[in-house]
């Protein structure tokens, strides 16, 4: 649930909660836990001030969280006079295995409770439209091998589960991958198969939604209620948080702007149509533009194109500029229709941020009909965002016993009349 994420860095209005029932105790526990997450290292006295809870209540909750192993008491603080307070932090022994599933590879990482990536591994495999279930299972075996190797390197940590970010839409009720034209896992039960081979609880989510969660949980936009994460890779996907709620739509399919018809003609898209936004603005499009400018080139990955661009190769830079021009066209439509405060770009292209940010911003400003053009920012750590997002999905569930972060999200301005309002008021 996202309800805890609306606690901002600013001190919240003091409030006296009465822990007279199990529910109230759980809410108070969540308030304290979330305040530690935002303000750590933090003293008990500051937690009481930040949450509005009685100091004695805070002490009881901290004792419980220390007993449960979520929180550790660490360094001593300094005050002008009086007893030195002990600061508490989240216990970073708790880690998550995170997998960012791409069409031909999987990036794996061990991510601690504070979003720090401790170690990484990559598994490569072949998976394409028409792959047999046996080929898909062989790919999963490769991923499982890399996962076990990574996990064995952190035997002293407490693994809380596996988070998977995937470039498709995931039905959060059945865990089935519903739409994934660029990573055709559809023929097998990806969730069930991963759970079977790795023997751990799994949270699986669309990559753009995972990045949205990462920005709310680990990033700088914990108090923004209207933001869009645009994942630019082999395709384009969007995760949307509007009025404080993650937008899911029917069958969890909302956000497939990559298949918004931008032109009447164009290359055939993975979805079977032509003219889709992602056929003009994804990594694949960037690579295609480069090949048009350099037909003699043997370049076959966007990473290689990026390396050329970073070295100042003019044809590589022009290809990426063209890709960004198309990206901006779609972003202007989203900005006009959805009124986000922030647009977060996630993808390898952000390695060229000093060049592409002004390009995107200037085009958004040129097309904006209000003075409030959304801020365009790069995801906090490039491709690490998908991994940290996958980890955040798991951490949220285990820390706050969430069922579905989306369905429990609270509007930014909502305060009265709900259980969650008691947490936020
Ligand atoms: Zn399409």
XYZ file of C-alpha atoms and ligand atoms in Angstrom:
426
model
C 0.000 0.000 0.000
C 1.132 3.493 -0.760
C -0.638 5.151 2.121
C 2.601 5.453 4.054
C 4.292 7.112 1.156
C 2.358 10.299 1.598
C 4.273 11.162 4.722
C 6.499 13.945 3.435
C 9.856 15.200 4.575
C 8.054 18.056 6.253
C 6.884 17.418 9.800
C 3.321 16.155 9.670
C 0.540 17.751 11.686
C 0.759 16.300 15.209
C -1.996 13.858 15.980
C -2.788 11.711 18.956
C -3.533 8.194 17.861
C -4.956 5.779 20.411
C -3.658 2.233 20.117
C -6.818 0.695 21.432
C -7.100 -2.115 18.909
C -4.958 -4.398 16.798
C -5.678 -2.228 13.750
C -4.639 0.968 15.496
C -1.445 -0.702 16.711
C -0.672 -1.824 13.174
C -1.323 1.663 11.829
C 0.936 3.217 14.465
C 3.617 0.657 13.690
C 3.395 1.519 9.983
C 3.567 5.257 10.719
C 6.726 4.793 12.791
C 8.292 2.407 10.287
C 7.644 4.789 7.448
C 8.995 7.760 9.393
C 12.188 5.789 10.079
C 12.439 4.988 6.368
C 12.189 8.686 5.472
C 14.252 10.234 8.249
C 16.813 7.645 9.345
C 19.019 7.752 11.319
C 16.456 9.216 13.668
C 15.951 9.385 17.437
C 12.859 8.246 19.306
C 12.152 11.837 20.363
C 12.261 13.025 16.751
C 10.006 10.142 15.706
C 7.473 11.218 18.326
C 7.642 14.777 17.002
C 7.422 13.699 13.341
C 4.542 11.286 13.811
C 2.593 13.034 16.533
C 2.543 9.822 18.555
C 3.207 9.750 22.297
C 6.930 9.187 23.084
C 5.956 6.141 25.163
C 4.026 4.687 22.200
C 7.019 5.274 19.920
C 9.330 3.522 22.395
C 7.039 0.489 22.590
C 6.813 0.280 18.788
C 10.575 0.685 18.356
C 11.122 -2.116 20.873
C 8.764 -4.320 18.899
C 10.442 -3.464 15.572
C 13.877 -4.182 17.070
C 12.589 -7.543 18.379
C 11.192 -8.318 14.919
C 14.570 -7.445 13.390
C 13.336 -4.652 11.108
C 15.057 -1.863 12.991
C 18.427 -1.542 14.705
C 19.551 0.936 17.317
C 22.849 2.430 16.224
C 24.891 5.548 16.784
C 24.446 8.021 19.590
C 23.268 11.493 18.671
C 24.484 14.771 20.156
C 22.428 17.329 22.030
C 23.609 20.593 23.662
C 22.799 19.052 27.036
C 21.096 16.061 28.583
C 21.195 12.383 27.691
C 22.501 11.534 24.229
C 19.735 9.961 22.119
C 20.212 6.675 20.262
C 19.438 6.810 16.574
C 17.493 4.007 14.937
C 17.704 2.842 11.338
C 16.127 0.144 9.187
C 18.110 -3.078 9.469
C 19.977 -3.419 6.182
C 20.512 -7.127 6.716
C 17.127 -7.432 5.024
C 17.561 -7.762 1.291
C 15.555 -8.650 -1.778
C 16.511 -10.475 -4.908
C 15.438 -8.352 -7.862
C 15.170 -9.372 -11.489
C 14.738 -7.014 -14.415
C 13.542 -9.244 -17.219
C 14.434 -8.063 -20.730
C 13.835 -9.775 -24.088
C 17.259 -11.455 -24.369
C 18.652 -11.068 -20.885
C 17.821 -10.695 -17.238
C 19.587 -8.252 -14.929
C 19.650 -9.544 -11.377
C 20.587 -7.760 -8.186
C 20.557 -8.059 -4.436
C 18.995 -4.858 -3.104
C 18.940 -3.953 0.584
C 16.048 -2.434 2.509
C 17.345 1.072 1.758
C 17.521 0.546 -1.992
C 21.283 0.000 -2.133
C 22.291 -2.435 -4.863
C 24.794 -4.780 -3.221
C 25.644 -7.059 -6.119
C 24.611 -7.709 -9.699
C 24.538 -10.572 -12.168
C 23.323 -10.970 -15.750
C 21.760 -14.014 -17.385
C 21.480 -14.174 -21.165
C 19.161 -16.377 -23.190
C 17.293 -16.535 -26.458
C 13.586 -15.864 -26.361
C 11.635 -14.621 -29.352
C 8.157 -14.771 -30.838
C 7.458 -18.411 -31.575
C 9.797 -19.753 -28.879
C 8.589 -23.081 -27.533
C 7.685 -23.606 -23.858
C 10.878 -25.709 -23.590
C 12.968 -22.751 -24.810
C 11.212 -20.453 -22.356
C 11.871 -22.904 -19.519
C 15.541 -23.155 -20.562
C 15.736 -19.356 -20.297
C 14.224 -19.513 -16.813
C 16.790 -22.149 -15.849
C 19.537 -19.686 -16.880
C 17.963 -16.975 -14.741
C 17.609 -19.351 -11.794
C 21.278 -20.323 -12.058
C 22.363 -16.667 -11.931
C 19.922 -16.026 -9.052
C 21.325 -18.879 -6.972
C 24.886 -17.759 -7.618
C 24.040 -14.197 -6.559
C 22.089 -15.302 -3.494
C 24.937 -17.540 -2.317
C 27.259 -14.511 -2.203
C 25.041 -12.871 0.443
C 24.464 -15.775 2.792
C 24.686 -13.474 5.847
C 21.645 -11.467 4.717
C 17.965 -12.164 5.221
C 16.233 -12.608 1.863
C 12.665 -11.364 1.866
C 11.595 -12.595 -1.533
C 11.948 -11.978 -5.222
C 10.761 -8.919 -7.127
C 10.451 -9.159 -10.901
C 10.058 -6.253 -13.276
C 8.958 -7.259 -16.752
C 8.219 -5.334 -19.925
C 4.617 -6.472 -20.161
C 1.397 -6.057 -18.230
C 0.783 -8.341 -15.286
C -2.677 -9.238 -14.018
C -2.186 -8.614 -10.290
C -4.948 -11.085 -9.410
C -3.807 -14.094 -11.435
C -0.120 -13.046 -11.875
C -0.415 -13.891 -15.558
C 1.589 -11.910 -18.062
C -1.131 -10.447 -20.243
C 0.635 -8.459 -22.880
C 4.291 -8.658 -23.712
C 4.927 -8.379 -27.464
C 8.645 -7.649 -27.002
C 9.291 -10.499 -24.559
C 7.122 -13.423 -25.592
C 6.842 -15.397 -22.357
C 3.135 -15.805 -22.890
C 3.322 -19.495 -23.652
C 4.430 -20.389 -20.125
C 3.303 -19.398 -16.650
C 6.291 -17.121 -16.002
C 5.314 -16.316 -12.408
C 4.583 -19.937 -11.508
C 7.725 -21.224 -13.195
C 10.006 -18.682 -11.452
C 8.384 -19.465 -8.125
C 8.823 -23.180 -8.739
C 12.521 -23.052 -9.657
C 13.532 -20.437 -7.083
C 11.252 -21.529 -4.249
C 10.546 -18.037 -2.971
C 7.566 -15.662 -2.796
C 7.441 -13.407 -5.851
C 6.099 -9.983 -6.690
C 5.914 -9.415 -10.444
C 5.032 -6.103 -12.014
C 5.267 -4.127 -15.218
C 8.655 -2.359 -15.458
C 7.222 1.162 -15.686
C 4.990 0.577 -12.654
C 7.976 -0.881 -10.785
C 9.969 2.269 -11.552
C 7.112 4.380 -10.265
C 7.218 2.428 -6.998
C 11.017 2.862 -6.823
C 10.722 6.630 -7.194
C 8.067 6.786 -4.471
C 9.866 4.449 -2.115
C 13.556 5.232 -2.634
C 13.553 8.390 -4.746
C 12.899 12.097 -4.539
C 9.204 12.157 -5.331
C 7.715 10.583 -2.213
C 5.105 13.331 -1.935
C 4.114 13.760 -5.582
C 0.605 12.542 -6.416
C 0.730 12.969 -10.185
C 3.635 11.409 -11.970
C 4.309 9.245 -14.959
C 7.244 6.886 -15.412
C 8.086 6.224 -19.051
C 10.183 3.158 -19.615
C 12.109 3.429 -22.869
C 13.759 0.188 -23.898
C 12.905 -2.272 -26.675
C 9.387 -0.873 -26.360
C 7.785 1.983 -24.461
C 5.583 1.534 -21.425
C 4.127 3.943 -18.918
C 3.369 3.687 -15.228
C 0.943 6.323 -14.019
C 0.261 7.688 -10.582
C -2.636 10.138 -10.869
C -4.397 11.779 -7.923
C -2.239 9.543 -5.730
C -3.442 6.300 -7.293
C -1.618 3.946 -9.593
C -3.785 3.718 -12.702
C -4.384 0.123 -13.744
C -7.404 0.064 -16.017
C -9.247 -3.030 -17.148
C -7.170 -6.193 -16.717
C -4.223 -4.081 -15.470
C -3.587 -3.017 -19.043
C -3.453 0.788 -18.637
C -0.211 2.465 -19.653
C 0.455 0.839 -23.016
C 1.101 4.186 -24.652
C 3.862 2.563 -26.667
C 1.074 1.307 -28.916
C -0.620 4.675 -29.264
C -0.951 5.269 -33.040
C 1.382 8.165 -33.733
C 1.446 7.790 -37.527
C -0.735 6.128 -40.163
C 2.216 4.216 -41.585
C 5.545 2.997 -40.366
C 7.381 -0.159 -39.368
C 5.330 -3.117 -38.144
C 5.187 -3.104 -34.361
C 5.504 -6.122 -32.055
C 1.772 -5.743 -31.390
C 1.033 -6.348 -35.070
C -0.031 -2.802 -35.884
C 1.846 -0.015 -37.675
C 2.590 3.557 -36.638
C 2.845 2.822 -32.886
C 4.760 5.371 -30.794
C 7.352 2.796 -29.776
C 8.275 2.003 -33.374
C 9.531 5.618 -33.597
C 10.858 6.335 -30.101
C 12.167 3.081 -28.570
C 15.767 1.851 -28.483
C 14.985 -0.237 -31.557
C 13.966 2.908 -33.423
C 17.192 4.668 -32.409
C 19.182 1.760 -33.770
C 17.150 1.807 -37.005
C 17.795 5.532 -37.495
C 21.515 4.918 -37.082
C 21.495 2.105 -39.645
C 19.731 4.415 -42.081
C 22.531 6.950 -41.639
C 25.287 4.331 -41.610
C 24.190 1.412 -43.813
C 27.702 -0.048 -43.654
C 27.474 -0.335 -39.859
C 27.470 -3.702 -38.099
C 26.130 -2.207 -34.893
C 23.533 -4.482 -33.349
C 22.675 -3.164 -29.919
C 21.442 0.095 -28.461
C 24.245 -0.069 -25.902
C 26.796 0.090 -28.722
C 24.941 3.015 -30.262
C 24.977 4.767 -26.902
C 28.720 4.232 -26.544
C 29.266 5.776 -29.981
C 27.041 8.725 -29.067
C 28.877 9.240 -25.784
C 32.132 9.399 -27.758
C 30.591 12.170 -29.875
C 29.864 10.215 -33.076
C 27.643 12.638 -34.959
C 25.534 9.993 -36.716
C 24.888 8.229 -33.417
C 23.916 11.520 -31.782
C 21.581 12.409 -34.653
C 19.897 9.001 -34.410
C 19.248 9.471 -30.733
C 18.069 13.060 -31.274
C 15.528 11.755 -33.804
C 14.370 9.093 -31.354
C 13.996 11.778 -28.666
C 12.054 14.057 -31.007
C 9.504 11.282 -31.385
C 9.618 10.548 -27.673
C 8.782 14.216 -27.019
C 5.799 14.061 -29.398
C 4.226 11.275 -27.390
C 5.131 12.893 -24.067
C 3.370 16.095 -25.157
C 0.184 14.066 -25.723
C 0.483 12.445 -22.300
C 1.197 15.794 -20.648
C -1.825 17.394 -22.315
C -4.160 14.552 -21.402
C -2.988 13.478 -17.963
C -1.536 16.656 -16.369
C 1.371 15.045 -14.509
C 3.665 17.118 -12.279
C 6.659 14.965 -13.111
C 7.597 12.726 -16.030
C 10.328 10.256 -15.150
C 12.281 8.794 -18.053
C 13.655 5.332 -17.374
C 16.062 3.739 -19.794
C 19.568 3.493 -21.147
C 19.070 6.702 -23.155
C 19.298 8.715 -19.915
C 23.084 8.209 -20.122
C 22.869 11.164 -22.546
C 20.682 13.225 -20.207
C 22.517 16.577 -20.538
C 21.745 16.415 -24.272
C 18.286 14.868 -24.286
C 16.705 16.658 -21.306
C 16.718 20.143 -22.926
C 15.415 18.587 -26.138
C 12.469 16.920 -24.386
C 11.727 19.922 -22.171
C 11.815 22.488 -24.958
C 9.389 20.437 -27.051
C 7.051 19.923 -24.110
C 7.092 23.651 -23.409
C 6.456 24.445 -27.083
C 3.374 22.196 -27.117
C 2.060 23.109 -23.671
C -1.147 25.133 -23.385
C -0.626 25.891 -19.704
C 2.298 27.544 -17.911
C 2.631 24.378 -15.801
C 4.774 22.159 -17.980
C 5.683 18.945 -16.160
C 9.244 18.503 -14.960
C 11.117 15.898 -16.991
C 13.641 13.946 -14.947
C 15.816 10.904 -15.480
C 15.161 7.912 -13.236
C 17.503 8.125 -10.284
C 19.916 5.461 -11.462
C 19.251 4.496 -15.069
C 18.614 0.794 -15.485
C 19.030 0.294 -11.728
C 15.566 1.858 -11.344
C 13.855 -1.301 -12.604
C 15.819 -3.423 -10.123
C 15.155 -1.119 -7.206
C 11.505 -0.969 -8.244
C 11.282 -4.747 -8.231
C 12.852 -4.751 -4.757
C 10.495 -2.033 -3.513
C 7.474 -4.144 -4.478
C 8.644 -6.918 -2.176
C 9.775 -4.640 0.660
C 6.469 -2.848 0.703
C 4.637 -6.097 0.988
C 6.721 -7.516 3.820
C 7.096 -4.264 5.760
C 3.525 -3.083 5.532
C 1.683 -6.365 4.888
C 0.342 -4.781 1.707
C -1.954 -6.725 -0.552
C -1.677 -4.521 -3.602
C 0.096 -1.184 -3.471
C -2.143 0.122 -6.219
C -5.553 -0.657 -4.804
C -4.637 0.686 -1.352
C -3.200 3.963 -2.555
C -4.633 7.103 -1.022
C -5.243 10.371 -2.830
C -2.685 13.034 -2.065
C -5.269 15.424 -0.706
C -7.488 12.807 0.912
C -7.558 13.088 4.665
C -10.887 12.294 6.226
C -13.192 9.362 6.495
C -10.937 6.395 5.761
C -8.700 4.117 7.752
C -5.758 5.371 5.754
C -6.695 8.937 6.589
C -5.896 8.165 10.212
C -2.382 7.338 9.112
C -1.935 10.468 7.107
C -3.891 13.104 8.980
Zn 2.285 -1.538 -31.276
